[in-house]
Amino acid sequence: MKKIDEMTTSNTEMVTISRAEYDALRQELAGKTQELVGKTQELVAALLQNDWLLEQLKLSKKKLFGRS
């Protein structure tokens, strides 16, 4: 939390970085963005599978015990 507070208070200062460092940071950001997209897709697939499994469980309970 302290780090966030420090960042918000120092926004008025301008920092200059080299083009190489800027490009490296942009490339790192692009990699992290791709990783996030991949993880999001994995999460969506897992949630869909979870929904399907829950539905199968409900159907098997109805089949085993009948409608209540």
GROMACS .gro file of N, CA and C in nm:
model
  204
    1MET      N    1   0.083  -0.119   0.000
    1MET     CA    2   0.000   0.000   0.000
    1MET      C    3   0.087   0.125   0.000
    2LYS      N    4   0.198   0.119   0.070
    2LYS     CA    5   0.287   0.235   0.077
    2LYS      C    6   0.342   0.269  -0.061
    3LYS      N    7   0.373   0.165  -0.139
    3LYS     CA    8   0.429   0.187  -0.271
    3LYS      C    9   0.329   0.261  -0.361
    4ILE      N   10   0.202   0.225  -0.351
    4ILE     CA   11   0.099   0.293  -0.431
    4ILE      C   12   0.090   0.439  -0.391
    5ASP      N   13   0.095   0.467  -0.260
    5ASP     CA   14   0.089   0.605  -0.214
    5ASP      C   15   0.207   0.686  -0.266
    6GLU      N   16   0.324   0.625  -0.266
    6GLU     CA   17   0.442   0.694  -0.317
    6GLU      C   18   0.428   0.724  -0.466
    7MET      N   19   0.370   0.630  -0.540
    7MET     CA   20   0.354   0.649  -0.683
    7MET      C   21   0.256   0.762  -0.713
    8THR      N   22   0.150   0.771  -0.637
    8THR     CA   23   0.051   0.875  -0.664
    8THR      C   24   0.104   1.013  -0.629
    9THR      N   25   0.191   1.022  -0.532
    9THR     CA   26   0.243   1.153  -0.493
    9THR      C   27   0.355   1.200  -0.585
   10SER      N   28   0.421   1.109  -0.656
   10SER     CA   29   0.533   1.149  -0.740
   10SER      C   30   0.495   1.159  -0.888
   11ASN      N   31   0.369   1.165  -0.920
   11ASN     CA   32   0.326   1.175  -1.060
   11ASN      C   33   0.360   1.308  -1.124
   12THR      N   34   0.390   1.409  -1.047
   12THR     CA   35   0.417   1.541  -1.104
   12THR      C   36   0.557   1.552  -1.161
   13GLU      N   37   0.644   1.458  -1.129
   13GLU     CA   38   0.781   1.462  -1.179
   13GLU      C   39   0.789   1.393  -1.314
   14MET      N   40   0.877   1.442  -1.401
   14MET     CA   41   0.898   1.380  -1.530
   14MET      C   42   1.028   1.300  -1.525
   15VAL      N   43   1.023   1.178  -1.576
   15VAL     CA   44   1.140   1.092  -1.579
   15VAL      C   45   1.173   1.063  -1.725
   16THR      N   46   1.299   1.072  -1.760
   16THR     CA   47   1.342   1.043  -1.896
   16THR      C   48   1.417   0.911  -1.896
   17ILE      N   49   1.377   0.823  -1.991
   17ILE     CA   50   1.447   0.695  -2.005
   17ILE      C   51   1.495   0.683  -2.148
   18SER      N   52   1.589   0.594  -2.169
   18SER     CA   53   1.644   0.575  -2.303
   18SER      C   54   1.544   0.502  -2.391
   19ARG      N   55   1.562   0.514  -2.521
   19ARG     CA   56   1.475   0.447  -2.617
   19ARG      C   57   1.485   0.295  -2.600
   20ALA      N   58   1.605   0.245  -2.573
   20ALA     CA   59   1.625   0.101  -2.555
   20ALA      C   60   1.547   0.052  -2.433
   21GLU      N   61   1.553   0.128  -2.324
   21GLU     CA   62   1.480   0.090  -2.204
   21GLU      C   63   1.329   0.097  -2.228
   22TYR      N   64   1.286   0.199  -2.300
   22TYR     CA   65   1.145   0.214  -2.334
   22TYR      C   66   1.096   0.095  -2.417
   23ASP      N   67   1.175   0.059  -2.519
   23ASP     CA   68   1.138  -0.054  -2.604
   23ASP      C   69   1.136  -0.184  -2.524
   24ALA      N   70   1.231  -0.201  -2.433
   24ALA     CA   71   1.234  -0.321  -2.350
   24ALA      C   72   1.111  -0.328  -2.261
   25LEU      N   73   1.072  -0.215  -2.204
   25LEU     CA   74   0.952  -0.212  -2.120
   25LEU      C   75   0.826  -0.239  -2.200
   26ARG      N   76   0.819  -0.184  -2.321
   26ARG     CA   77   0.702  -0.210  -2.407
   26ARG      C   78   0.695  -0.357  -2.445
   27GLN      N   79   0.811  -0.417  -2.474
   27GLN     CA   80   0.815  -0.558  -2.509
   27GLN      C   81   0.774  -0.644  -2.390
   28GLU      N   82   0.819  -0.607  -2.271
   28GLU     CA   83   0.781  -0.679  -2.150
   28GLU      C   84   0.630  -0.666  -2.127
   29LEU      N   85   0.577  -0.548  -2.149
   29LEU     CA   86   0.433  -0.526  -2.134
   29LEU      C   87   0.355  -0.611  -2.234
   30ALA      N   88   0.402  -0.618  -2.357
   30ALA     CA   89   0.335  -0.700  -2.458
   30ALA      C   90   0.337  -0.847  -2.418
   31GLY      N   91   0.449  -0.892  -2.364
   31GLY     CA   92   0.458  -1.031  -2.317
   31GLY      C   93   0.361  -1.058  -2.203
   32LYS      N   94   0.354  -0.966  -2.109
   32LYS     CA   95   0.262  -0.981  -1.995
   32LYS      C   96   0.117  -0.978  -2.042
   33THR      N   97   0.089  -0.894  -2.141
   33THR     CA   98  -0.047  -0.887  -2.195
   33THR      C   99  -0.085  -1.020  -2.261
   34GLN      N  100   0.007  -1.076  -2.338
   34GLN     CA  101  -0.018  -1.206  -2.401
   34GLN      C  102  -0.039  -1.314  -2.295
   35GLU      N  103   0.041  -1.310  -2.191
   35GLU     CA  104   0.028  -1.407  -2.082
   35GLU      C  105  -0.109  -1.393  -2.016
   36LEU      N  106  -0.153  -1.271  -1.996
   36LEU     CA  107  -0.283  -1.245  -1.935
   36LEU      C  108  -0.396  -1.297  -2.024
   37VAL      N  109  -0.384  -1.276  -2.154
   37VAL     CA  110  -0.485  -1.325  -2.247
   37VAL      C  111  -0.492  -1.477  -2.240
   38GLY      N  112  -0.377  -1.542  -2.236
   38GLY     CA  113  -0.373  -1.688  -2.227
   38GLY      C  114  -0.436  -1.738  -2.099
   39LYS      N  115  -0.404  -1.674  -1.988
   39LYS     CA  116  -0.462  -1.714  -1.858
   39LYS      C  117  -0.612  -1.690  -1.855
   40THR      N  118  -0.657  -1.582  -1.919
   40THR     CA  119  -0.800  -1.553  -1.925
   40THR      C  120  -0.872  -1.662  -2.004
   41GLN      N  121  -0.813  -1.704  -2.115
   41GLN     CA  122  -0.873  -1.811  -2.194
   41GLN      C  123  -0.877  -1.942  -2.116
   42GLU      N  124  -0.772  -1.972  -2.041
   42GLU     CA  125  -0.771  -2.092  -1.957
   42GLU      C  126  -0.881  -2.085  -1.852
   43LEU      N  127  -0.898  -1.968  -1.793
   43LEU     CA  128  -1.001  -1.950  -1.690
   43LEU      C  129  -1.140  -1.969  -1.749
   44VAL      N  130  -1.164  -1.913  -1.866
   44VAL     CA  131  -1.294  -1.928  -1.931
   44VAL      C  132  -1.322  -2.075  -1.960
   45ALA      N  133  -1.222  -2.146  -2.011
   45ALA     CA  134  -1.239  -2.288  -2.040
   45ALA      C  135  -1.268  -2.367  -1.912
   46ALA      N  136  -1.198  -2.335  -1.804
   46ALA     CA  137  -1.219  -2.404  -1.677
   46ALA      C  138  -1.359  -2.376  -1.622
   47LEU      N  139  -1.405  -2.252  -1.634
   47LEU     CA  140  -1.540  -2.218  -1.587
   47LEU      C  141  -1.647  -2.289  -1.669
   48LEU      N  142  -1.628  -2.297  -1.799
   48LEU     CA  143  -1.723  -2.370  -1.883
   48LEU      C  144  -1.725  -2.518  -1.847
   49GLN      N  145  -1.609  -2.575  -1.825
   49GLN     CA  146  -1.602  -2.716  -1.786
   49GLN      C  147  -1.669  -2.736  -1.650
   50ASN      N  148  -1.648  -2.644  -1.558
   50ASN     CA  149  -1.709  -2.652  -1.426
   50ASN      C  150  -1.861  -2.648  -1.437
   51ASP      N  151  -1.914  -2.557  -1.519
   51ASP     CA  152  -2.059  -2.549  -1.540
   51ASP      C  153  -2.113  -2.679  -1.598
   52TRP      N  154  -2.042  -2.734  -1.696
   52TRP     CA  155  -2.084  -2.859  -1.758
   52TRP      C  156  -2.085  -2.972  -1.656
   53LEU      N  157  -1.980  -2.981  -1.576
   53LEU     CA  158  -1.972  -3.087  -1.474
   53LEU      C  159  -2.082  -3.072  -1.370
   54LEU      N  160  -2.112  -2.951  -1.329
   54LEU     CA  161  -2.221  -2.929  -1.233
   54LEU      C  162  -2.354  -2.971  -1.293
   55GLU      N  163  -2.375  -2.941  -1.419
   55GLU     CA  164  -2.499  -2.982  -1.486
   55GLU      C  165  -2.507  -3.134  -1.495
   56GLN      N  166  -2.396  -3.198  -1.525
   56GLN     CA  167  -2.394  -3.345  -1.531
   56GLN      C  168  -2.424  -3.405  -1.394
   57LEU      N  169  -2.373  -3.343  -1.289
   57LEU     CA  170  -2.399  -3.390  -1.153
   57LEU      C  171  -2.547  -3.378  -1.120
   58LYS      N  172  -2.608  -3.266  -1.156
   58LYS     CA  173  -2.752  -3.248  -1.132
   58LYS      C  174  -2.833  -3.352  -1.207
   59LEU      N  175  -2.796  -3.376  -1.333
   59LEU     CA  176  -2.868  -3.474  -1.413
   59LEU      C  177  -2.853  -3.615  -1.356
   60SER      N  178  -2.734  -3.648  -1.309
   60SER     CA  179  -2.715  -3.782  -1.253
   60SER      C  180  -2.791  -3.799  -1.122
   61LYS      N  181  -2.802  -3.692  -1.043
   61LYS     CA  182  -2.881  -3.700  -0.919
   61LYS      C  183  -3.028  -3.721  -0.951
   62LYS      N  184  -3.079  -3.650  -1.053
   62LYS     CA  185  -3.218  -3.667  -1.092
   62LYS      C  186  -3.242  -3.809  -1.142
   63LYS      N  187  -3.146  -3.862  -1.216
   63LYS     CA  188  -3.159  -3.996  -1.271
   63LYS      C  189  -3.155  -4.100  -1.159
   64LEU      N  190  -3.071  -4.078  -1.058
   64LEU     CA  191  -3.054  -4.173  -0.949
   64LEU      C  192  -3.171  -4.167  -0.851
   65PHE      N  193  -3.213  -4.048  -0.813
   65PHE     CA  194  -3.315  -4.034  -0.709
   65PHE      C  195  -3.452  -3.993  -0.764
   66GLY      N  196  -3.463  -3.961  -0.889
   66GLY     CA  197  -3.588  -3.915  -0.946
   66GLY      C  198  -3.611  -3.768  -0.915
   67ARG      N  199  -3.714  -3.714  -0.975
   67ARG     CA  200  -3.746  -3.572  -0.950
   67ARG      C  201  -3.804  -3.556  -0.812
   68SER      N  202  -3.772  -3.446  -0.747
   68SER     CA  203  -3.825  -3.424  -0.612
   68SER      C  204  -3.922  -3.309  -0.609
   0.00000   0.00000   0.00000
